[in-house]
mmCIF file of C-alpha atoms in Angstrom:
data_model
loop_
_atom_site.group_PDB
_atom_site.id
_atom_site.type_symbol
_atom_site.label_atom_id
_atom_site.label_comp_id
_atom_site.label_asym_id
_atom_site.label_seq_id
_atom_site.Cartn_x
_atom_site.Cartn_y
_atom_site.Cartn_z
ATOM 1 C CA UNK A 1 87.980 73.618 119.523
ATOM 2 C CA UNK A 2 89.946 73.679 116.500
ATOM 3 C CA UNK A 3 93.155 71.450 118.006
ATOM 4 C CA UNK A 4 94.864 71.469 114.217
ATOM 5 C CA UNK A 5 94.957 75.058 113.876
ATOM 6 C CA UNK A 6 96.315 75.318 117.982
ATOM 7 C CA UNK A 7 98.760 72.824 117.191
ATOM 8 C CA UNK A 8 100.319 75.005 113.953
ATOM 9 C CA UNK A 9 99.759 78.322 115.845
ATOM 10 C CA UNK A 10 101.988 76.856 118.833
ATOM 11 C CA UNK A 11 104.614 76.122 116.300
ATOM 12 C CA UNK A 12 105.280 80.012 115.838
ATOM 13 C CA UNK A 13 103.754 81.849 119.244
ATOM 14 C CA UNK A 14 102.523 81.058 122.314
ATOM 15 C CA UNK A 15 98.378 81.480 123.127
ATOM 16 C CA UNK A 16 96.990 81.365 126.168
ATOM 17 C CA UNK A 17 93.453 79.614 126.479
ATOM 18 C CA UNK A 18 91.649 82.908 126.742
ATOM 19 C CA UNK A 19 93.468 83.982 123.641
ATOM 20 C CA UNK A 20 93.007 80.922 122.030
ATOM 21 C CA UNK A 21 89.303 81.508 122.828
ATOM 22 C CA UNK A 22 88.818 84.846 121.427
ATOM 23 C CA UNK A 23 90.202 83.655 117.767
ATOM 24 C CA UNK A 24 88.227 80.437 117.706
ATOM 25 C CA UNK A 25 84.963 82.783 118.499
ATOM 26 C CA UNK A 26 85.709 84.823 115.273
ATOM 27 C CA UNK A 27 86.414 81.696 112.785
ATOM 28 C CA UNK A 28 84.067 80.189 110.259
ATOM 29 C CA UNK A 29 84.103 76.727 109.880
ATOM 30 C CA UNK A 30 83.773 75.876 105.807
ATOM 31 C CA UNK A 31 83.215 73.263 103.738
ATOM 32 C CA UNK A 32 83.444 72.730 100.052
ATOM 33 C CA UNK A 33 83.107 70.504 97.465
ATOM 34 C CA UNK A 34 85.747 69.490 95.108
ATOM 35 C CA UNK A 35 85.579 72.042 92.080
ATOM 36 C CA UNK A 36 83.318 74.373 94.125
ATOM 37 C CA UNK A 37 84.994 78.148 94.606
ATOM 38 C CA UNK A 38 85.845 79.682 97.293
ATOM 39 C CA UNK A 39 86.498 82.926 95.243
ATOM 40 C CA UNK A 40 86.667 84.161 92.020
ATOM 41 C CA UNK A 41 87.988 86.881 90.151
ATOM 42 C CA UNK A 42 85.458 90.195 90.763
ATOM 43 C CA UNK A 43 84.171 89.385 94.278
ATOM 44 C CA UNK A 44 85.906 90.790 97.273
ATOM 45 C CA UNK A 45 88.415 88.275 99.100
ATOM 46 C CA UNK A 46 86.130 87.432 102.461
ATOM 47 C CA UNK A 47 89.598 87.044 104.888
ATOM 48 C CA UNK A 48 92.252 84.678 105.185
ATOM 49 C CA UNK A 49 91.430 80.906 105.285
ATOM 50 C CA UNK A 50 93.256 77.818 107.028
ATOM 51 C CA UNK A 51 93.327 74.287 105.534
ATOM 52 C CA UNK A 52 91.692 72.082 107.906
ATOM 53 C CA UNK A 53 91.317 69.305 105.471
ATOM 54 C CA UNK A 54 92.070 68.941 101.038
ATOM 55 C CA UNK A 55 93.873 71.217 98.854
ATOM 56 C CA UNK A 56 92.833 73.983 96.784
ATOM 57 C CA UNK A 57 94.369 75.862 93.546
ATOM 58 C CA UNK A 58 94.772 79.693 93.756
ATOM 59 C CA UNK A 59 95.166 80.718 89.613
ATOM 60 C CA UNK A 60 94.310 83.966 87.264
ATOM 61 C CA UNK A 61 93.045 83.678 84.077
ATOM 62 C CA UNK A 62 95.842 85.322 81.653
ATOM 63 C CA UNK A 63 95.865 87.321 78.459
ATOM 64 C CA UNK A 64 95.479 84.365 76.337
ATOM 65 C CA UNK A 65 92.595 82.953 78.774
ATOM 66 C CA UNK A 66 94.821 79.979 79.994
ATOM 67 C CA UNK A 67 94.419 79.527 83.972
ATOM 68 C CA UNK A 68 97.951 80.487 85.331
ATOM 69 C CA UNK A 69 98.270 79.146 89.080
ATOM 70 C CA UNK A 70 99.897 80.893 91.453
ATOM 71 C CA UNK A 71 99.647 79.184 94.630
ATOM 72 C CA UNK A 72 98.315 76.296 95.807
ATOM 73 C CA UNK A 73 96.783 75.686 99.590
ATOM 74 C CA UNK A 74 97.265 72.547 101.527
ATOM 75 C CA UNK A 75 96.243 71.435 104.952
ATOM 76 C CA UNK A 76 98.005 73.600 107.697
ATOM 77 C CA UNK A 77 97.975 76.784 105.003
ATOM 78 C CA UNK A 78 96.604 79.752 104.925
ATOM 79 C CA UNK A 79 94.976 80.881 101.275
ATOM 80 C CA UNK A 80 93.552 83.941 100.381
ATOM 81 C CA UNK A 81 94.009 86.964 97.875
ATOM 82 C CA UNK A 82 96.014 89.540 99.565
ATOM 83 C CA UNK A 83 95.700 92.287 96.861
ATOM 84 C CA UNK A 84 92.324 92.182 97.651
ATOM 85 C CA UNK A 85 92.428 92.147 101.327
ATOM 86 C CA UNK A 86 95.343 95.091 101.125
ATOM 87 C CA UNK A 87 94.098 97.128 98.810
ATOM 88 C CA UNK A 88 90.425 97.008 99.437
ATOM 89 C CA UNK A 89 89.656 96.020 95.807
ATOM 90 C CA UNK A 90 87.809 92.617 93.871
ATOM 91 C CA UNK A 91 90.137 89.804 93.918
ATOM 92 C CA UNK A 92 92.076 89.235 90.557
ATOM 93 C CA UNK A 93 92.243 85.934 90.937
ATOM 94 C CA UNK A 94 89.930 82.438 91.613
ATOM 95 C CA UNK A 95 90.471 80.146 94.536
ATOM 96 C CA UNK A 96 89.017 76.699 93.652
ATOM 97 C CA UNK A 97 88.753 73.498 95.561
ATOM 98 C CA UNK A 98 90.489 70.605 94.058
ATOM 99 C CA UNK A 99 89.638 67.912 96.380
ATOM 100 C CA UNK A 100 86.664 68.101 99.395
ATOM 101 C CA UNK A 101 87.599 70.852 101.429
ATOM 102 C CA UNK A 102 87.388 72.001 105.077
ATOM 103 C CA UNK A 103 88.770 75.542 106.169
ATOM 104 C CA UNK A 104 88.778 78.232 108.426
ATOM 105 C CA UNK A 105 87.632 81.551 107.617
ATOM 106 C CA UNK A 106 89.378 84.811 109.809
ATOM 107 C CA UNK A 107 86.933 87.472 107.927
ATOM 108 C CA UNK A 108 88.607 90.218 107.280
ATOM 109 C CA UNK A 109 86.392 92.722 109.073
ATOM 110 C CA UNK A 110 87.008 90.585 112.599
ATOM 111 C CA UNK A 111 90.700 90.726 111.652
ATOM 112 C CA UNK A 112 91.941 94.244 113.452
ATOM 113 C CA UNK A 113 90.151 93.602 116.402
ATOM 114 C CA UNK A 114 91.498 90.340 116.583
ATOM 115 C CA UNK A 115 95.100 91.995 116.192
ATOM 116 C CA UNK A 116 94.307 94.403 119.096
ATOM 117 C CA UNK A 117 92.842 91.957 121.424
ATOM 118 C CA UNK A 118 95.410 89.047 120.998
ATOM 119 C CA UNK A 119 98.674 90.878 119.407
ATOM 120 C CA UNK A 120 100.238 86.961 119.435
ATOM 121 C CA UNK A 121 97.875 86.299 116.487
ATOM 122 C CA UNK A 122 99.711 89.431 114.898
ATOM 123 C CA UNK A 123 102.738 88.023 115.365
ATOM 124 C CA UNK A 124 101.497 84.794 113.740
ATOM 125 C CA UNK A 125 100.294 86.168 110.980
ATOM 126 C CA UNK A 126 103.706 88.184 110.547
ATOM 127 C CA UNK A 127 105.414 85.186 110.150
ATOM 128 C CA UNK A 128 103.146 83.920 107.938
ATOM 129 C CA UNK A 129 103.563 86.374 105.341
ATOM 130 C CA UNK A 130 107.221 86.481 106.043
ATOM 131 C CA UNK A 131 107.265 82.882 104.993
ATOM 132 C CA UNK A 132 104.862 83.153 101.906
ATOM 133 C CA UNK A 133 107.053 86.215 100.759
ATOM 134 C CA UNK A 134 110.111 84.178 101.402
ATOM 135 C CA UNK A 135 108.733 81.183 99.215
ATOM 136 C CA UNK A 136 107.772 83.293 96.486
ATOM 137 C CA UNK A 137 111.090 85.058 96.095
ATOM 138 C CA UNK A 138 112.349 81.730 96.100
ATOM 139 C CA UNK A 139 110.179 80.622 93.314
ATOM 140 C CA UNK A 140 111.433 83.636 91.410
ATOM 141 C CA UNK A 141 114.451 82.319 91.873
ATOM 142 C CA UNK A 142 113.746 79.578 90.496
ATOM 143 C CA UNK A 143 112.226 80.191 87.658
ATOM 144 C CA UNK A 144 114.739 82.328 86.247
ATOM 145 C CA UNK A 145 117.702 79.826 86.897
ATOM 146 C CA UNK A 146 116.558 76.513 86.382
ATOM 147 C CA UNK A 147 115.254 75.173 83.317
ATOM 148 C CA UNK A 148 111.783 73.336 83.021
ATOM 149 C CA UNK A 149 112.879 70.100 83.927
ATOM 150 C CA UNK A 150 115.290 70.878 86.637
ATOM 151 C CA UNK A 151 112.543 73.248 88.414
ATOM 152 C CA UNK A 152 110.182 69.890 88.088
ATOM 153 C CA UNK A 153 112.599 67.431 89.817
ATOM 154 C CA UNK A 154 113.399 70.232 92.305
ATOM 155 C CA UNK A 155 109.522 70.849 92.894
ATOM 156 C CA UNK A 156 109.055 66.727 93.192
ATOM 157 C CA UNK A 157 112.073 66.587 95.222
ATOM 158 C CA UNK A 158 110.582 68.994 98.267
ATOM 159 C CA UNK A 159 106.907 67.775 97.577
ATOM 160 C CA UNK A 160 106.948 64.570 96.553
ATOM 161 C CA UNK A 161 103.330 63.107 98.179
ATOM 162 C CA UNK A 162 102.314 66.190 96.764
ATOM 163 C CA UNK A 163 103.406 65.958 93.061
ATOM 164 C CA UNK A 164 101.320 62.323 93.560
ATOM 165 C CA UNK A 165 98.167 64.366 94.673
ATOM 166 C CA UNK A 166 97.184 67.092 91.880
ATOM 167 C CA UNK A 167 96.260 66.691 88.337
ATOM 168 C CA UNK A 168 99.451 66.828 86.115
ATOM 169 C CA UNK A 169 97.976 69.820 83.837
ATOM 170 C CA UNK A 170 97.907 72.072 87.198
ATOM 171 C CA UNK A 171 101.440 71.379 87.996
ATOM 172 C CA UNK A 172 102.488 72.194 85.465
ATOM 173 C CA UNK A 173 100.380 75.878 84.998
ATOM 174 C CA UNK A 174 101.857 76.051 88.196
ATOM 175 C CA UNK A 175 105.266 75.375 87.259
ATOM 176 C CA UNK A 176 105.081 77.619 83.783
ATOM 177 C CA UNK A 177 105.394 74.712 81.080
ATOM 178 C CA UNK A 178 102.756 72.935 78.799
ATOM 179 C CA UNK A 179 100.860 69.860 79.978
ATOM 180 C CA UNK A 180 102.789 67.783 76.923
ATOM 181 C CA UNK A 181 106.453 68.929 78.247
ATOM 182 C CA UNK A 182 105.139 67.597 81.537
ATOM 183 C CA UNK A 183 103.815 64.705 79.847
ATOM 184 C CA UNK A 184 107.345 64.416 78.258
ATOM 185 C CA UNK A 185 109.277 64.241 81.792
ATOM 186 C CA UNK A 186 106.818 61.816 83.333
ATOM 187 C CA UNK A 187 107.551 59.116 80.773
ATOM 188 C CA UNK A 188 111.085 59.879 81.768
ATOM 189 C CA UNK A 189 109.967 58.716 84.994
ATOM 190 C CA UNK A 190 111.702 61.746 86.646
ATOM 191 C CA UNK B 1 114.400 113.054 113.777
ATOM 192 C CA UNK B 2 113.273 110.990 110.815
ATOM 193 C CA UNK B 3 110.809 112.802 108.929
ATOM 194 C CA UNK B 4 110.810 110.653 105.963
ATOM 195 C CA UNK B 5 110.093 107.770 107.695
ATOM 196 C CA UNK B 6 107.544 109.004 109.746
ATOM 197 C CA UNK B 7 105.572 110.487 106.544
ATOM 198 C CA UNK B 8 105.649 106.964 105.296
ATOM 199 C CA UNK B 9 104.662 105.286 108.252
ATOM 200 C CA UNK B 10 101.506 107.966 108.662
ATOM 201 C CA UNK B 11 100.689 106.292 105.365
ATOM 202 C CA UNK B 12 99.266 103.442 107.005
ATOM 203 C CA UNK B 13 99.289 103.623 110.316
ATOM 204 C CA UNK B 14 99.259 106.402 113.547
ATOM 205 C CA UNK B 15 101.868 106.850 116.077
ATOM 206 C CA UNK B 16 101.945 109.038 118.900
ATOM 207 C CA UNK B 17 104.686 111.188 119.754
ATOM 208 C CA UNK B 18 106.291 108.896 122.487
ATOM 209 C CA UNK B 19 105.837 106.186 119.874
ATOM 210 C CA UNK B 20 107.578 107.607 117.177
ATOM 211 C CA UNK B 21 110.511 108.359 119.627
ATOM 212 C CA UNK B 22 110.681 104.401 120.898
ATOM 213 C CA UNK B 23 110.961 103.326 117.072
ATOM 214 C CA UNK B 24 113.699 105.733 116.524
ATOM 215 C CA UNK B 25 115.945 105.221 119.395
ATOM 216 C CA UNK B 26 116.115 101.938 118.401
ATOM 217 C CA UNK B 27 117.249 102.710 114.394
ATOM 218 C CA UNK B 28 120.974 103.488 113.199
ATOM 219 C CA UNK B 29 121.889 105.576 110.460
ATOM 220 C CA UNK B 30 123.952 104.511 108.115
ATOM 221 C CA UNK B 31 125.565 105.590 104.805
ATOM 222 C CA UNK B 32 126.963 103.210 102.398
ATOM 223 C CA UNK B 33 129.093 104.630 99.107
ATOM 224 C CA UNK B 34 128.389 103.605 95.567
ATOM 225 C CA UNK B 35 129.450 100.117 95.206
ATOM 226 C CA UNK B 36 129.476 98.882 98.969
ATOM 227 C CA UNK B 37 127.808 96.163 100.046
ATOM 228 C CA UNK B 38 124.855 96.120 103.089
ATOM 229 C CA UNK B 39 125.038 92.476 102.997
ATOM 230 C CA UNK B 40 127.036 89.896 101.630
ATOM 231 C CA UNK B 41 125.893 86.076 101.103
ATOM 232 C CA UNK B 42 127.593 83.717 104.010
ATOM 233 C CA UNK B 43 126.966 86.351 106.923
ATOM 234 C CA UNK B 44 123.860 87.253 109.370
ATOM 235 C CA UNK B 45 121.110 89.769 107.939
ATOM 236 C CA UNK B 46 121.325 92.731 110.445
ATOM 237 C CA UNK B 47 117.979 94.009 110.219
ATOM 238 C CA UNK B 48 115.279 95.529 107.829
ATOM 239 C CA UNK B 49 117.011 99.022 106.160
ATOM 240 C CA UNK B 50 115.020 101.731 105.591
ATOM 241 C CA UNK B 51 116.172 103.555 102.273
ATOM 242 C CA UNK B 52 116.196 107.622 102.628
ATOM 243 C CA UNK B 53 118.515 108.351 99.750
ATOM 244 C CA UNK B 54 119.858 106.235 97.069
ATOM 245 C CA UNK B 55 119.669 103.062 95.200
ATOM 246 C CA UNK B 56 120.286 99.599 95.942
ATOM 247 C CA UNK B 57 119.942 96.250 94.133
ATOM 248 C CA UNK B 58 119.344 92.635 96.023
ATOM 249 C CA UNK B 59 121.254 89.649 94.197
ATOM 250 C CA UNK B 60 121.954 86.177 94.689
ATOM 251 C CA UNK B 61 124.633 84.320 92.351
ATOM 252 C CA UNK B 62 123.160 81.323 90.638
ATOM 253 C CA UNK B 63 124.647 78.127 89.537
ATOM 254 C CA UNK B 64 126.090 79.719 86.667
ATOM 255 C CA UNK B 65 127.721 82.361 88.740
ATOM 256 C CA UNK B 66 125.544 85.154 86.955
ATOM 257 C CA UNK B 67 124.333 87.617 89.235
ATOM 258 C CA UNK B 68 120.201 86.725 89.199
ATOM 259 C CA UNK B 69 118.594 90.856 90.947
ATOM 260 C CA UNK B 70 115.382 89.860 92.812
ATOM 261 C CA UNK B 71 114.561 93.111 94.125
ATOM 262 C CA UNK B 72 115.896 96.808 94.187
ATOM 263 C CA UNK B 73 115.902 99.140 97.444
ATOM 264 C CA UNK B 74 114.457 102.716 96.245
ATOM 265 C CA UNK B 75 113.667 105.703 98.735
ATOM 266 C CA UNK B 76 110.665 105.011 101.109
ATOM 267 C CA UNK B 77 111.505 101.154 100.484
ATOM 268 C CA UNK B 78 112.648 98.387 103.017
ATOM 269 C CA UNK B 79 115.233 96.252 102.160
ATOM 270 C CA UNK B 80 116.035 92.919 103.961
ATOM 271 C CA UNK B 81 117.218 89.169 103.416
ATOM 272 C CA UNK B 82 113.706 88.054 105.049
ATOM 273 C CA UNK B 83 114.979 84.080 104.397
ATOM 274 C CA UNK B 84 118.343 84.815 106.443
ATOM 275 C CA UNK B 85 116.032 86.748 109.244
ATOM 276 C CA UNK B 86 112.711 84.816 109.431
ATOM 277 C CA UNK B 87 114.493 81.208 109.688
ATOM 278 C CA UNK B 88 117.889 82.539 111.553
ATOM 279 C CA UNK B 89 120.129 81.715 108.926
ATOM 280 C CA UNK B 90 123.147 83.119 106.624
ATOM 281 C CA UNK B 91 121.686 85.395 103.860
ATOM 282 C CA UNK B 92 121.597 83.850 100.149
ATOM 283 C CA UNK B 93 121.619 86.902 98.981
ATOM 284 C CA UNK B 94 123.908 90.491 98.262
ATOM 285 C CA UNK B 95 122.618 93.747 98.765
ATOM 286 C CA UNK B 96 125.005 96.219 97.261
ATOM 287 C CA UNK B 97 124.565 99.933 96.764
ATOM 288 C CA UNK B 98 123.997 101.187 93.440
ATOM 289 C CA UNK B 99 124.136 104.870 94.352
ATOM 290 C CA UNK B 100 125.651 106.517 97.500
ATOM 291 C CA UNK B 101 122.678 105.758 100.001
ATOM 292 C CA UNK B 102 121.691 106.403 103.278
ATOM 293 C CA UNK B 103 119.580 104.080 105.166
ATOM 294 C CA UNK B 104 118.084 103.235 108.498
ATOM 295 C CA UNK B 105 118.262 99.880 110.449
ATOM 296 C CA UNK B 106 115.705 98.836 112.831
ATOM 297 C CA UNK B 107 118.148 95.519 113.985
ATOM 298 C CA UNK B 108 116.543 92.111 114.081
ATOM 299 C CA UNK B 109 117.249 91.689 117.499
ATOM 300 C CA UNK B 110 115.004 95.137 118.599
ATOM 301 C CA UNK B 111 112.590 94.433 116.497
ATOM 302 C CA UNK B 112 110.579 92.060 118.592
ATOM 303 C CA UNK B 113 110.550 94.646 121.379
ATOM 304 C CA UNK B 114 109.378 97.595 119.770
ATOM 305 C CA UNK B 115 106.463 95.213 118.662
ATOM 306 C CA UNK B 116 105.595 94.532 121.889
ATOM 307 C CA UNK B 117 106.035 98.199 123.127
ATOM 308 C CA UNK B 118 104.266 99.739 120.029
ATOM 309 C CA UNK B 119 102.037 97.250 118.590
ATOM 310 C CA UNK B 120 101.153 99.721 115.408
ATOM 311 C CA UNK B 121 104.690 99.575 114.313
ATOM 312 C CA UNK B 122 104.149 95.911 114.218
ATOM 313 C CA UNK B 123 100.721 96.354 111.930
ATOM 314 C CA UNK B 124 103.001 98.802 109.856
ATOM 315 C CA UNK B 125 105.768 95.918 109.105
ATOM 316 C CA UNK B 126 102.790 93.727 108.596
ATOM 317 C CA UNK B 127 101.191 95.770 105.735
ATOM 318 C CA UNK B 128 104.659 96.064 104.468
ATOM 319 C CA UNK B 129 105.414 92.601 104.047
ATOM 320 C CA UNK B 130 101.625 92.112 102.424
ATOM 321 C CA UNK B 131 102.557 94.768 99.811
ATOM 322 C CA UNK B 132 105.782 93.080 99.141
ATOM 323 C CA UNK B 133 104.255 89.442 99.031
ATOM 324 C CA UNK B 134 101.718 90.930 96.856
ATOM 325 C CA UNK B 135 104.213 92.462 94.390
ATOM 326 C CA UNK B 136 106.010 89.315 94.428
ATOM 327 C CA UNK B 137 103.076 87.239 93.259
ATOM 328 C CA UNK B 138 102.382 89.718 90.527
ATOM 329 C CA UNK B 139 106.063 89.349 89.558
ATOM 330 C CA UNK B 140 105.829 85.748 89.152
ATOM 331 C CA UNK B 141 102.351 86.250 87.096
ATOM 332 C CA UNK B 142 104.209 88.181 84.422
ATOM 333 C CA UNK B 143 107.129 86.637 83.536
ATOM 334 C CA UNK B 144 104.988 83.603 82.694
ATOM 335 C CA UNK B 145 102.138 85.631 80.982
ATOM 336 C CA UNK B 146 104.339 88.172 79.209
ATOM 337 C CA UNK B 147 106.867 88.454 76.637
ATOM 338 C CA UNK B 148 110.483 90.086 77.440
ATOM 339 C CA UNK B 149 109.232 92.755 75.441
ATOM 340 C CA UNK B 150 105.955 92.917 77.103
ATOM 341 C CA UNK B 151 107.650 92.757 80.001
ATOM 342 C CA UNK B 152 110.166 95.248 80.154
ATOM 343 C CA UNK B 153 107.181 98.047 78.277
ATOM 344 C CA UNK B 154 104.833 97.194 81.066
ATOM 345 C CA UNK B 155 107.786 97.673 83.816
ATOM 346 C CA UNK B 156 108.913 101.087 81.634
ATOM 347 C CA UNK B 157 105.540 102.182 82.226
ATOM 348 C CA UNK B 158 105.368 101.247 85.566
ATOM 349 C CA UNK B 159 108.902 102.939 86.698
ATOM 350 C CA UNK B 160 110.075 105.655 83.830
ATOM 351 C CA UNK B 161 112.149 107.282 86.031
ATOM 352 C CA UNK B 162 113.376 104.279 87.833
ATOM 353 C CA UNK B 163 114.829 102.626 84.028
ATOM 354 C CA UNK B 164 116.492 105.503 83.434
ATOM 355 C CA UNK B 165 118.278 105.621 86.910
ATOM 356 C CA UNK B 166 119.660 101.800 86.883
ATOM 357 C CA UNK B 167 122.244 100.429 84.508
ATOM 358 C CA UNK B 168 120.836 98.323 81.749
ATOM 359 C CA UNK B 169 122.453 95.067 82.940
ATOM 360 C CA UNK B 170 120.708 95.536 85.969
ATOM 361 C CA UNK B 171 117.107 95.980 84.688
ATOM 362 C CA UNK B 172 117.875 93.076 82.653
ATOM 363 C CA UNK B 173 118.797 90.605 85.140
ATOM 364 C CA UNK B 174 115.885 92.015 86.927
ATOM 365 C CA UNK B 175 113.337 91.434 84.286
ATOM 366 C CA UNK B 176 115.477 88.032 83.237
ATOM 367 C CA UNK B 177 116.614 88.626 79.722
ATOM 368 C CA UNK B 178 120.157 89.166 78.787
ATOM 369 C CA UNK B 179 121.746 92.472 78.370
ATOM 370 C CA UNK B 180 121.766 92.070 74.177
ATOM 371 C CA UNK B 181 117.726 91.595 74.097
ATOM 372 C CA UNK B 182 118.075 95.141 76.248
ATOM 373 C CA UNK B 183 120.092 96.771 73.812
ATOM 374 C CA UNK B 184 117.986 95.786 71.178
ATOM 375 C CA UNK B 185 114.832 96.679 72.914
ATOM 376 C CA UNK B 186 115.838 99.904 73.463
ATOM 377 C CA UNK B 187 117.673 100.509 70.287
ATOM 378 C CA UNK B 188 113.672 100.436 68.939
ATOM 379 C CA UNK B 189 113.042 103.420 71.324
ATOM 380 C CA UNK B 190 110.632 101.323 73.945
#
């Protein structure tokens, strides 16, 4: 039923078709429009979503009112605002669509029973915070050992389609440095 | 047999009895003296440690051989390389004891069994790695949106008795300033 999501689940744990059934029953198919939200600071964080299809931009709005991006979500991801969904309290940050979007909503409320039913998915999910937690201690890394430009030919190095795909102003909120220092490297042609 | 862990795992989840006793056949105690290392970078991550008593700091050595802290180990905290255990790979990273400490090890290579035999330790390790993720992602929000200063007030705030437990060098390759802005922040009484 949803053969992309199978496919990325099989990379990590085995489901059988009865399993596979009873997540597909609980999952909301989405669609959005490019600069539509699927969240925003205030509301409560509905679940976890999967990328079927586009890419979206995860970002808070900081002290000085610039949008600061934290993450963004590409097909075969899963987005969502998990200091919401732990702690039971309005997201702190907005999840908007960059380009036309199709996802997968696990609501949160269908979430535990899923676990108990199909512990698998549990596992999957495990790994799937394993892996985001990896990436951002990574990016911590990162940031505190590279310097602007090296962190931008490292970033276009691992992602390069990507780097092609979003507006240069969001790469570079994500990446901590002004729009004109990114502006700067590009005419470098990095 | 390890009352402090079980009062944290309560915290979130329930275990029977017979539960509790299948987690802790499969931990090891261990104590580690001031200055010892729980993992160096090169070898195999053991496990997730438990921390009962003590102090530990996580590390990796950047390209300028500085030592870069991503993360300390506190009491009631689990420590781990997750890159080196999620993807089955030598650890990037040192974790060296800062006090004497005493930890527990639930080994990687148990850990899938318990899950399977006690699926609630499983949700446990899974709330634990959303909290961390979660911290993470804050982490990375402040040290673009703050100042060093800001930075190391709001962490004071956060952790007064933690800054005064760790050497200054520490917190400041924690917080990623260099040892002189410390001295100078807290030669203004912070």
């Amino acid at each position: 039923m949803f053969p992309q999501l199978s496919a990325h689940i099989r990379r990590f744990v085995q489901l059988t078709a009865n399993e596979e059934e009873i997540l597909f029953a609980k999952l909301q198919h989405i669609k959005l429009k490019r600069k539509e939200y699927l969240l925003q600071a205030g509301k409560q964080c509905a679940g976890n979503y999967f990328v079927l299809k586009g890419c979206l931009r995860q970002y808070f709005v900081n002290q000085k009112l610039n949008e600061q991006i934290i993450q963004f979500g590409l097909e075969d991801w899963w987005i969502a605002d998990q200091d919401s969904l732990l702690n039971h309290q309005p997201a702190t940050t907005y999840i908007q669509a960059i380009e036309n979007c199709e996802l997968l909503l696990l609501p949160e409320n269908e979430r535990q029973d899923l676990f108990n039913r199909v512990p698998a998915v549990e596992r999957y999910f495990f790994i799937m915070m394993q892996k985001a937690y990896v990436a951002s201690q990574r990016r911590i890394g990162f940031i505190f050992n590279q310097s602007d430009e090296e962190r931008f030919r490292y970033f276009s190095k691992l992602n390069p389609a990507f780097v092609q795909r979003v507006p240069q102003y969001m790469l570079a909120s994500y990446l901590g440095f002004t729009p004109q220092f990114m502006s700067r490297l590009r005419a470098k042609k990095v």
